[in-house]
């Protein structure tokens, strides 16, 4: 009985060590994703690069076959797909525009909460039949938020039937917040550059008006 008790205790200790090792491994993977996202955000202000790297890191972390990103248009009522990565691109591009409140991207944009479906074929909210016909079983959609401002929606889809756990969803929410801030910063940077170009054009126009044009006008008067 003493030997059995010792063996049981040791077995339980081994199980706890294995669980702790698994938890540490998962934490390292999570930190790797966040570190990759942080590096992406700090290394570039180009919107296309930010979107591509973010979606690629998320798909690699989730081990899914496809993903896409919808951005909110200026009218604040339309979501347009601007990027797809992975398999079955033709199936995803068959429906690339959603109104806010319509379909999975629209509902996520309206509620600003993540949505996960484990059975796409039986989900009445999922309206992209071509994706189901391509063999995809599950999808997860998260909002891309910059504070209170919605930037867009990111979604990942997989053909596997193993359910997406809560840890993955929470990581996606964190990535959505970071990516939303990055998109907003990229747009602000783009607007700042556009404003700088316009200001420079105004300055050149004033210089032309005050200098060259007036000189030409003076020459014209002299000729007359």
Coordinates of C-alpha atoms in Angstrom, one line a residue:
X1 CA 0.0 0.0 0.0
X2 CA 2.9 2.4 0.8
X3 CA 4.6 1.7 -2.5
X4 CA 1.2 2.1 -4.3
X5 CA 0.6 5.5 -2.5
X6 CA 4.1 6.7 -3.5
X7 CA 3.5 5.6 -7.1
X8 CA 0.2 7.4 -7.2
X9 CA 1.7 10.6 -5.8
X10 CA 4.6 10.5 -8.3
X11 CA 2.1 9.9 -11.1
X12 CA 0.1 12.9 -10.1
X13 CA 3.3 15.0 -9.8
X14 CA 4.3 14.0 -13.3
X15 CA 0.8 14.9 -14.6
X16 CA 1.0 18.3 -12.9
X17 CA 4.5 18.9 -14.4
X18 CA 3.2 17.9 -17.9
X19 CA 0.3 20.3 -17.5
X20 CA 2.6 23.1 -16.4
X21 CA 4.9 22.4 -19.3
X22 CA 2.0 22.5 -21.7
X23 CA 0.8 25.8 -20.2
X24 CA 4.3 27.3 -20.5
X25 CA 4.5 26.2 -24.1
X26 CA 1.2 27.7 -24.9
X27 CA 2.2 30.9 -23.1
X28 CA 5.4 31.1 -25.2
X29 CA 3.4 30.6 -28.4
X30 CA 1.0 33.4 -27.3
X31 CA 3.9 35.7 -26.5
X32 CA 5.5 34.9 -29.8
X33 CA 2.4 35.9 -31.6
X34 CA 2.0 39.2 -29.7
X35 CA 5.7 39.9 -30.2
X36 CA 5.3 39.4 -33.9
X37 CA 2.3 41.7 -34.0
X38 CA 4.2 44.3 -32.0
X39 CA 7.2 44.1 -34.4
X40 CA 4.8 44.5 -37.3
X41 CA 3.2 47.6 -35.8
X42 CA 6.5 49.3 -35.0
X43 CA 8.3 48.5 -38.2
X44 CA 5.8 49.8 -40.8
X45 CA 3.2 52.5 -41.4
X46 CA 2.1 51.0 -44.7
X47 CA -1.4 49.7 -44.5
X48 CA -1.0 46.8 -47.0
X49 CA 2.1 45.5 -45.2
X50 CA 0.4 45.7 -41.8
X51 CA -2.7 43.8 -43.0
X52 CA -0.6 41.1 -44.7
X53 CA 1.7 40.4 -41.8
X54 CA -1.1 40.5 -39.2
X55 CA -3.3 38.0 -41.1
X56 CA -0.3 35.8 -41.8
X57 CA 0.8 35.7 -38.1
X58 CA -2.8 34.9 -37.0
X59 CA -3.3 32.1 -39.5
X60 CA 0.0 30.6 -38.5
X61 CA -0.9 30.8 -34.8
X62 CA -4.4 29.3 -35.4
X63 CA -3.1 26.7 -37.9
X64 CA -6.0 27.5 -40.2
X65 CA -6.2 27.2 -44.0
X66 CA -7.7 30.6 -44.9
X67 CA -8.3 34.1 -43.6
X68 CA -9.5 37.5 -44.8
X69 CA -9.8 41.1 -43.7
X70 CA -12.7 43.5 -44.3
X71 CA -12.3 47.2 -43.8
X72 CA -15.0 49.7 -43.0
X73 CA -15.7 52.1 -45.8
X74 CA -16.0 55.9 -45.3
X75 CA -19.8 55.6 -45.2
X76 CA -19.5 53.6 -42.0
X77 CA -22.1 51.2 -43.3
X78 CA -20.2 49.0 -45.7
X79 CA -17.5 46.4 -45.2
X80 CA -15.3 45.6 -48.1
X81 CA -12.8 42.7 -48.2
X82 CA -9.4 44.0 -49.0
X83 CA -7.2 40.9 -48.3
X84 CA -7.5 37.1 -48.5
X85 CA -4.8 34.6 -47.7
X86 CA -4.8 30.9 -47.9
X87 CA -6.8 28.3 -49.8
X88 CA -10.0 28.6 -51.9
X89 CA -9.5 32.2 -52.7
X90 CA -12.2 32.1 -55.4
X91 CA -14.8 30.9 -52.9
X92 CA -14.1 33.8 -50.5
X93 CA -14.1 36.4 -53.2
X94 CA -17.5 35.4 -54.4
X95 CA -18.9 37.7 -51.6
X96 CA -16.6 40.5 -50.7
X97 CA -19.0 43.3 -49.6
X98 CA -21.3 43.3 -46.6
X99 CA -23.5 45.9 -45.0
X100 CA -23.1 46.4 -41.2
X101 CA -25.4 43.9 -39.5
X102 CA -25.4 41.6 -42.5
X103 CA -23.7 38.1 -42.3
X104 CA -20.9 37.3 -40.0
X105 CA -18.7 40.3 -40.9
X106 CA -21.6 42.7 -40.6
X107 CA -22.9 41.2 -37.2
X108 CA -19.4 41.4 -35.7
X109 CA -19.0 45.0 -37.0
X110 CA -22.4 45.9 -35.5
X111 CA -22.0 44.2 -32.1
X112 CA -18.2 44.7 -31.9
X113 CA -17.9 41.2 -30.4
X114 CA -16.3 38.1 -31.7
X115 CA -18.3 35.3 -33.3
X116 CA -17.4 31.7 -33.7
X117 CA -19.3 29.1 -35.7
X118 CA -18.3 25.4 -35.4
X119 CA -20.9 24.2 -38.0
X120 CA -21.0 26.6 -41.0
X121 CA -23.4 24.3 -43.0
X122 CA -26.0 24.6 -40.3
X123 CA -25.5 28.3 -39.4
X124 CA -28.3 30.6 -40.7
X125 CA -26.1 33.7 -40.1
X126 CA -23.4 32.5 -42.5
X127 CA -24.3 33.5 -46.0
X128 CA -21.2 32.6 -48.0
X129 CA -22.3 29.2 -49.5
X130 CA -19.2 28.9 -51.7
X131 CA -17.0 28.7 -48.6
X132 CA -19.1 25.8 -47.2
X133 CA -19.0 24.1 -50.6
X134 CA -15.2 24.4 -50.5
X135 CA -15.2 22.2 -47.4
X136 CA -14.7 24.7 -44.6
X137 CA -16.3 23.7 -41.3
X138 CA -15.6 26.6 -38.8
X139 CA -15.0 30.3 -38.9
X140 CA -14.0 32.9 -36.3
X141 CA -14.5 36.6 -36.8
X142 CA -13.2 39.4 -34.6
X143 CA -13.6 43.2 -34.8
X144 CA -10.6 45.4 -35.5
X145 CA -11.0 48.2 -33.0
X146 CA -9.0 51.3 -32.3
X147 CA -10.5 52.4 -29.0
X148 CA -14.2 53.1 -29.7
X149 CA -13.6 53.2 -33.5
X150 CA -14.3 50.2 -35.7
X151 CA -11.6 49.7 -38.4
X152 CA -12.8 46.4 -39.8
X153 CA -13.3 42.7 -39.3
X154 CA -10.7 39.9 -39.4
X155 CA -11.9 36.3 -40.0
X156 CA -10.1 32.9 -40.1
X157 CA -11.7 29.7 -41.5
X158 CA -10.7 26.0 -41.2
X159 CA -11.7 22.7 -42.6
X160 CA -11.0 20.9 -39.3
X161 CA -13.8 20.0 -36.9
X162 CA -11.8 20.4 -33.7
X163 CA -13.5 23.2 -31.9
X164 CA -11.7 26.6 -31.4
X165 CA -11.0 27.0 -27.7
X166 CA -11.5 30.1 -25.5
X167 CA -7.7 30.7 -25.4
X168 CA -7.6 31.1 -29.2
X169 CA -10.6 33.5 -29.2
X170 CA -9.1 35.6 -26.4
X171 CA -5.8 35.9 -28.3
X172 CA -7.7 36.9 -31.4
X173 CA -9.5 39.7 -29.5
X174 CA -6.1 41.0 -28.3
X175 CA -4.7 40.9 -31.8
X176 CA -7.8 42.7 -33.1
X177 CA -7.2 45.6 -30.7
X178 CA -3.6 45.9 -31.7
X179 CA -4.3 45.6 -35.4
X180 CA -7.1 48.2 -35.2
X181 CA -4.7 50.7 -33.7
X182 CA -2.1 49.9 -36.4
X183 CA -4.7 50.4 -39.1
X184 CA -5.7 53.8 -37.6
X185 CA -2.1 54.9 -37.3
X186 CA -1.4 53.9 -40.9
X187 CA -4.4 55.9 -42.1
X188 CA -3.5 58.9 -40.0
X189 CA 0.1 58.7 -41.4
X190 CA -1.3 58.5 -45.0
X191 CA -3.6 61.5 -44.4
X192 CA -0.7 63.4 -42.9
X193 CA 1.4 62.8 -46.0
X194 CA -1.5 63.7 -48.2
X195 CA -2.0 67.0 -46.3
X196 CA 1.7 67.7 -46.5
X197 CA 1.6 67.3 -50.3
X198 CA -1.4 69.6 -50.5
X199 CA 0.3 72.2 -48.3
X200 CA 3.4 72.1 -50.5
X201 CA 1.3 72.5 -53.6
X202 CA -0.4 75.6 -52.0
X203 CA 3.0 77.0 -51.2
X204 CA 4.3 76.5 -54.7
X205 CA 1.1 78.1 -56.1
X206 CA 1.6 81.1 -53.8
X207 CA 5.2 81.4 -54.8
X208 CA 4.2 81.3 -58.5
X209 CA 1.5 83.8 -58.0
X210 CA 3.6 86.2 -55.9
X211 CA 6.8 85.9 -58.1
X212 CA 6.8 84.5 -61.6
X213 CA 3.2 85.2 -62.5
X214 CA 3.4 88.8 -61.4
X215 CA 6.7 89.2 -63.2
X216 CA 5.1 87.8 -66.4
X217 CA 2.2 90.2 -66.0
X218 CA 4.6 93.1 -65.6
X219 CA 6.5 92.1 -68.8
X220 CA 3.1 91.9 -70.5
X221 CA 2.2 95.5 -69.4
X222 CA 5.6 96.7 -70.6
X223 CA 5.1 95.1 -74.0
X224 CA 1.7 96.7 -74.3

